[in-house]
Coordinates of C-alpha atoms in Angstrom, one line a residue:
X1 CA 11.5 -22.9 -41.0
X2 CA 10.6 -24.4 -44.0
X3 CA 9.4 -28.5 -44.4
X4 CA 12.2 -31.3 -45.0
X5 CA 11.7 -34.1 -47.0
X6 CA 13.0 -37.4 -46.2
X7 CA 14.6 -39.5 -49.1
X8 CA 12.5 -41.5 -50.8
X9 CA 14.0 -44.9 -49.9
X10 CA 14.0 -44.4 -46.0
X11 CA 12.0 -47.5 -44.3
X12 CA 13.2 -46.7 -40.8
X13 CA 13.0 -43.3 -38.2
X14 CA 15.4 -43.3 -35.8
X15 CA 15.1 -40.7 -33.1
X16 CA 17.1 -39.2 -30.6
X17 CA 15.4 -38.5 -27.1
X18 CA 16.8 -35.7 -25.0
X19 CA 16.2 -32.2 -26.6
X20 CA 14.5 -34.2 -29.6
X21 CA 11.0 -36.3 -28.8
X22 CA 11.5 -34.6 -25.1
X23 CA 12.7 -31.6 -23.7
X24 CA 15.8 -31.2 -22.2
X25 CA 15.2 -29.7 -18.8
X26 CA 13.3 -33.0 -18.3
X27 CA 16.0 -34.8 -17.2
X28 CA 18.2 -32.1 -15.6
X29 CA 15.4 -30.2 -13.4
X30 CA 12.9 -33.6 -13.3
X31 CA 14.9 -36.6 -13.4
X32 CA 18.0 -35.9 -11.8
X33 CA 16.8 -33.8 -9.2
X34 CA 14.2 -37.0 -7.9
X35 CA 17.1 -39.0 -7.8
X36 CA 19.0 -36.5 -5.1
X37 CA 15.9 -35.7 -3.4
X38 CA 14.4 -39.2 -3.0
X39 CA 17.8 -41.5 -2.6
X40 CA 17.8 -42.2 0.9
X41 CA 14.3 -42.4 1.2
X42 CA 14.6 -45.2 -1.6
X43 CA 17.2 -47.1 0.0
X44 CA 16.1 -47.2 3.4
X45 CA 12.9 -48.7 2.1
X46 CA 14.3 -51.5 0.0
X47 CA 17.5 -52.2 1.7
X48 CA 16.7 -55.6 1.8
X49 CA 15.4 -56.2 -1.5
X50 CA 17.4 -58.6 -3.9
X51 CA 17.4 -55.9 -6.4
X52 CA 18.3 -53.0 -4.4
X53 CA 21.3 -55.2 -2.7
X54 CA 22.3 -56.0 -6.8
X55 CA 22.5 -52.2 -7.2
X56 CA 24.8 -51.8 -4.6
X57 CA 27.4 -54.6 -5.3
X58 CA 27.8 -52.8 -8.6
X59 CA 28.6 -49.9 -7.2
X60 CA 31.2 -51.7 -4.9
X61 CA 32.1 -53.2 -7.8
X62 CA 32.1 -49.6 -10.0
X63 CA 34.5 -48.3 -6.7
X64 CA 36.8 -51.4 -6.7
X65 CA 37.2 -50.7 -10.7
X66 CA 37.8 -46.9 -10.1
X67 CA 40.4 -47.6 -7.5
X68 CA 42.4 -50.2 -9.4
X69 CA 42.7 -47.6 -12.2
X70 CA 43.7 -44.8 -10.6
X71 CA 40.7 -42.6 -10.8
X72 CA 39.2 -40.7 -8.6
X73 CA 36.0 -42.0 -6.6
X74 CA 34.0 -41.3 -3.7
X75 CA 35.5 -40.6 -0.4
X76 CA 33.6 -43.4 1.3
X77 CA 33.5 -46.9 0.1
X78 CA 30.0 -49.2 -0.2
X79 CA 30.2 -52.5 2.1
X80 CA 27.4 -53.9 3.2
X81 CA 28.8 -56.6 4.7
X82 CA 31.1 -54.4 7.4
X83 CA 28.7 -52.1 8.5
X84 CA 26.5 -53.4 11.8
X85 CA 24.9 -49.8 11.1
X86 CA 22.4 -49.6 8.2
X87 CA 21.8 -46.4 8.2
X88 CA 25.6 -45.6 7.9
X89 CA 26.0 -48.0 5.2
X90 CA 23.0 -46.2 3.4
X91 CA 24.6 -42.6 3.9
X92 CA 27.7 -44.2 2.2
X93 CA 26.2 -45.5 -1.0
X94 CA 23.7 -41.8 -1.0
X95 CA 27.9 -40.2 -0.6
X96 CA 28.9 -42.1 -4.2
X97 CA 26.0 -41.8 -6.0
X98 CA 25.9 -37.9 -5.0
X99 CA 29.4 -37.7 -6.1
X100 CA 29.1 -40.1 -9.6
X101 CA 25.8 -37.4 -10.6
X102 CA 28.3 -34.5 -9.5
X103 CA 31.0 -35.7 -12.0
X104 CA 28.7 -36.3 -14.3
X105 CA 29.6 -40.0 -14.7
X106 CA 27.7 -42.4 -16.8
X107 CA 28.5 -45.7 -15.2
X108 CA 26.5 -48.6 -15.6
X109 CA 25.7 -48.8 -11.8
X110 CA 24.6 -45.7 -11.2
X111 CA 22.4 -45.7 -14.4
X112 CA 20.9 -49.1 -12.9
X113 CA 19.9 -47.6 -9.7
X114 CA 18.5 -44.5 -11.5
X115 CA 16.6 -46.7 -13.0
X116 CA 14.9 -48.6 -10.6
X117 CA 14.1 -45.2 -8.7
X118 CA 12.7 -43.7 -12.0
X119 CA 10.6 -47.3 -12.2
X120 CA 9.1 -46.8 -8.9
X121 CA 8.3 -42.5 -9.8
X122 CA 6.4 -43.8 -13.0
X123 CA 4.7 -46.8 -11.8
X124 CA 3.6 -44.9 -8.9
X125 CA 2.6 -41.5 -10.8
X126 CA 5.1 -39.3 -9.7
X127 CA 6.9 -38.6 -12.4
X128 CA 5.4 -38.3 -16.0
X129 CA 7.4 -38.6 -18.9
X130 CA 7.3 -35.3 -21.3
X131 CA 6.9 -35.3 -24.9
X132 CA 6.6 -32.5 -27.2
X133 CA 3.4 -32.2 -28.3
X134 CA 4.4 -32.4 -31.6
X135 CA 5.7 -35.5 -31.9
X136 CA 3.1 -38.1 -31.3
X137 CA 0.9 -37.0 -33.6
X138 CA 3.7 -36.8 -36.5
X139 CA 5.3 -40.5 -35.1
X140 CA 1.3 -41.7 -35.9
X141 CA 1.8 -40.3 -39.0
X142 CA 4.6 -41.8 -40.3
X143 CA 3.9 -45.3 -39.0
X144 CA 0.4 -44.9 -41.0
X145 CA 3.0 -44.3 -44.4
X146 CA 4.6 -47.5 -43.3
X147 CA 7.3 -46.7 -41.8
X148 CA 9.0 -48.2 -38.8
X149 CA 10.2 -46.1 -35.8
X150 CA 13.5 -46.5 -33.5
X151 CA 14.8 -44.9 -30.4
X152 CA 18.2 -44.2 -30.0
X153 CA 19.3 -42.6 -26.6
X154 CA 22.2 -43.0 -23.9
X155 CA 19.7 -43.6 -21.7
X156 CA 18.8 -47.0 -20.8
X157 CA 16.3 -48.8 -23.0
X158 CA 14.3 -49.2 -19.6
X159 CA 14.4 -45.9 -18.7
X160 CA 13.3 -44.9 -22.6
X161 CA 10.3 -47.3 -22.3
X162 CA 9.2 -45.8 -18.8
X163 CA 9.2 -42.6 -20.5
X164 CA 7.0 -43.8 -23.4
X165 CA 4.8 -46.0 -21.0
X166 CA 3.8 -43.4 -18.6
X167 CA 4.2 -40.3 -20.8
X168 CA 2.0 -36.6 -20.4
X169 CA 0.0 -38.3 -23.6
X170 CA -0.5 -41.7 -22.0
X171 CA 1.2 -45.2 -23.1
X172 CA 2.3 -44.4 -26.3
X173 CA 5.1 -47.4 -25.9
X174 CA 3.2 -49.7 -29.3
X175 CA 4.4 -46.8 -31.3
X176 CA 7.8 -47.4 -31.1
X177 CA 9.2 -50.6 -33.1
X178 CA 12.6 -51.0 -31.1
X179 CA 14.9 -48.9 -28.5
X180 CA 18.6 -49.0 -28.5
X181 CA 21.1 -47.5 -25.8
X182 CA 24.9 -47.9 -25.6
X183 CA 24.9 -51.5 -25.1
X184 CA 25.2 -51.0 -29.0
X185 CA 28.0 -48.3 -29.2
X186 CA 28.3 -44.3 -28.4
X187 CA 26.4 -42.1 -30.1
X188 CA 29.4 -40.7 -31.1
X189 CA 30.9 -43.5 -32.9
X190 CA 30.0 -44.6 -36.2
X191 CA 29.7 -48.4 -36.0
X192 CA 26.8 -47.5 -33.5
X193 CA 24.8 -46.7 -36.8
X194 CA 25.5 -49.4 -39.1
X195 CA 25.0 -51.8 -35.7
X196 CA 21.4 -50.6 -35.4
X197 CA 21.0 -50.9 -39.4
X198 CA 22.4 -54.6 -39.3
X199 CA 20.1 -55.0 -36.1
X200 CA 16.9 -53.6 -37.6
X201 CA 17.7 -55.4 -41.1
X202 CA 18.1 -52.4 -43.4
X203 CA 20.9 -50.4 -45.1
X204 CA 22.2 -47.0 -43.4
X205 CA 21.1 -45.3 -46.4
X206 CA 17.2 -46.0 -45.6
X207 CA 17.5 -44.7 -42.0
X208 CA 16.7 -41.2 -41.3
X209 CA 18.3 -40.0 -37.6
X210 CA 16.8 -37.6 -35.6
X211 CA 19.0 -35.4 -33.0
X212 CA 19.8 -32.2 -31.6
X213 CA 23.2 -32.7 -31.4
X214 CA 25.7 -32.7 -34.2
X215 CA 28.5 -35.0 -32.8
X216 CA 26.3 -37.5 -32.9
X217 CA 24.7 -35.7 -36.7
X218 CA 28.4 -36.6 -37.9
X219 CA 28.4 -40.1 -36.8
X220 CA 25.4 -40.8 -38.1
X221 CA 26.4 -39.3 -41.9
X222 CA 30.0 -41.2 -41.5
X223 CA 27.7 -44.3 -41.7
X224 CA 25.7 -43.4 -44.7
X225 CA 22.4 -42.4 -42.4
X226 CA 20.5 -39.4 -43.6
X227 CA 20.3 -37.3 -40.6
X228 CA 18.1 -34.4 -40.1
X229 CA 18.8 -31.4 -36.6
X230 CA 16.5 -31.0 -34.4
X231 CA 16.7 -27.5 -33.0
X232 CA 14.7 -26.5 -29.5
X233 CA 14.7 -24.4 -26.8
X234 CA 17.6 -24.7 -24.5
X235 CA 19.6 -27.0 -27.1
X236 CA 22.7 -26.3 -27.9
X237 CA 23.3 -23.5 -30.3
X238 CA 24.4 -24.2 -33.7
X239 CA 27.1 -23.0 -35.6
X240 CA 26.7 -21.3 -39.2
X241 CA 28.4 -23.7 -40.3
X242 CA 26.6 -26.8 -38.9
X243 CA 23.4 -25.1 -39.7
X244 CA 24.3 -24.2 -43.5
X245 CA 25.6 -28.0 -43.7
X246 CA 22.2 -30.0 -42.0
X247 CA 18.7 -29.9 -42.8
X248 CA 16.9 -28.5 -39.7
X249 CA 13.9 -28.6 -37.9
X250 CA 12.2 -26.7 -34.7
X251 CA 9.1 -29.0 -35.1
X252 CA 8.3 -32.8 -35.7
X253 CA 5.2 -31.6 -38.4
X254 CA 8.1 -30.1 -40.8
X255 CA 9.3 -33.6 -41.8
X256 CA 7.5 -34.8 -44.7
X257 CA 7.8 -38.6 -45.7
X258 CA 6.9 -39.9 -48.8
X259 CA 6.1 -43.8 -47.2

């Protein structure tokens, strides 16, 4: 695949993470997997803790919401002010977050817990956060032209700076001169992109977006970003179409910037 030239006038890189800096089996078979394996281990140790007693009044709370609008939710409730038993109050909030990951949901408690879980798996060595190996060299690249580099993910900006902070290449965390999750739209929506423009104090125009997926490609165009694909193993496939219409890349080193 041949090089791809940012514009001239781009000041800022923003870049996706999943299937773009990092692979995406990281967070289906790494990730995701910790969380099931590890849960009750995790909350029978800090039950008691301020923080992990915050985690679970959210998901009351995330239950309570669920209920009043008709969806569907877990079978059990979370209480832990009813149950004399702990360990039954535990198997109840390990019965909705099991059920949340199973529906896929992407509510703002269970990402918290997640979280916290993924905090301790870093900070303890357990879990190191995967890059491809292409892309720290190219990110030291770019900042050496000048130019300033973003992360954009639906993940929490916590759980993109734990990634970063205790990645396979060590703390690479200085490279990076902001992170931005959902709390500033969907990735999928187009104010998201001139948000993080008016936030990093630039015009869409001089921010080049980096992503494997081209819902979020479309977004970022709609707002005037220049956007460039991202195409890995196990990412989704792309169309002729899509790939006739975006500039593509299988490798970090094929993006030239002028700086």
């Amino acid at each position: 695949m041949a090089t791809v030239s940012v514009p001239v006038n781009t000041s800022a890189l923003l870049l996706d993470i999943e299937g773009t800096t990092t692979p995406i089996t990281f967070v289906k078979d790494i990730l995701f997997p910790y969380i099931k394996e590890h849960l009750e281990d995790y909350l029978s140790a800090h039950w008691e803790e301020d923080e992990c007693k915050q985690d679970v009044h959210l998901l009351k709370k995330q239950i309570e919401e669920d209920m009043k609008q008709n969806r569907a939710c877990a079978v059990h409730s979370v209480d832990q002010t009813i149950h004399t038993d702990e360990e039954k109050a535990i198997r109840e909030v390990v019965d909705n977050v099991l059920w949340q990951m199973a529906a896929d949901r992407k509510s703002t408690a269970l990402k918290q817990l997640q979280g916290h879980m993924w905090r301790a798996a870093y900070t303890s060595g357990r879990i190191k956060g995967q890059v491809y190996e292409d892309v720290i060299p190219a990110i030291r690249r770019w900042r050496a032209k000048g130019l300033k580099v973003y992360i954009y993910s639906s993940g929490s900006v916590e759980a993109q700076k734990l990634l970063f902070e205790h990645s396979i290449e060590g703390d690479v965390l200085d490279l990076f001169d902001g992170h931005f999750d959902t709390n500033i739209g969907a990735k999928v929506d187009r104010k998201s992109y001139t948000n993080i423009a008016e936030r990093i104090g630039c015009g869409s125009e001089e921010i080049t977006f980096l992503t494997d997926v081209t819902r979020e490609a479309k977004a970022a165009e709609d707002a005037g970003v220049n956007v460039v694909l991202v195409v890995r193993p196990g990412n989704m496939e792309l169309t002729k179409e899509e790939s006739d219409h975006y500039n593509l890349i299988t490798s970090f080193s094929q993006l030239e910037v002028m700086g």
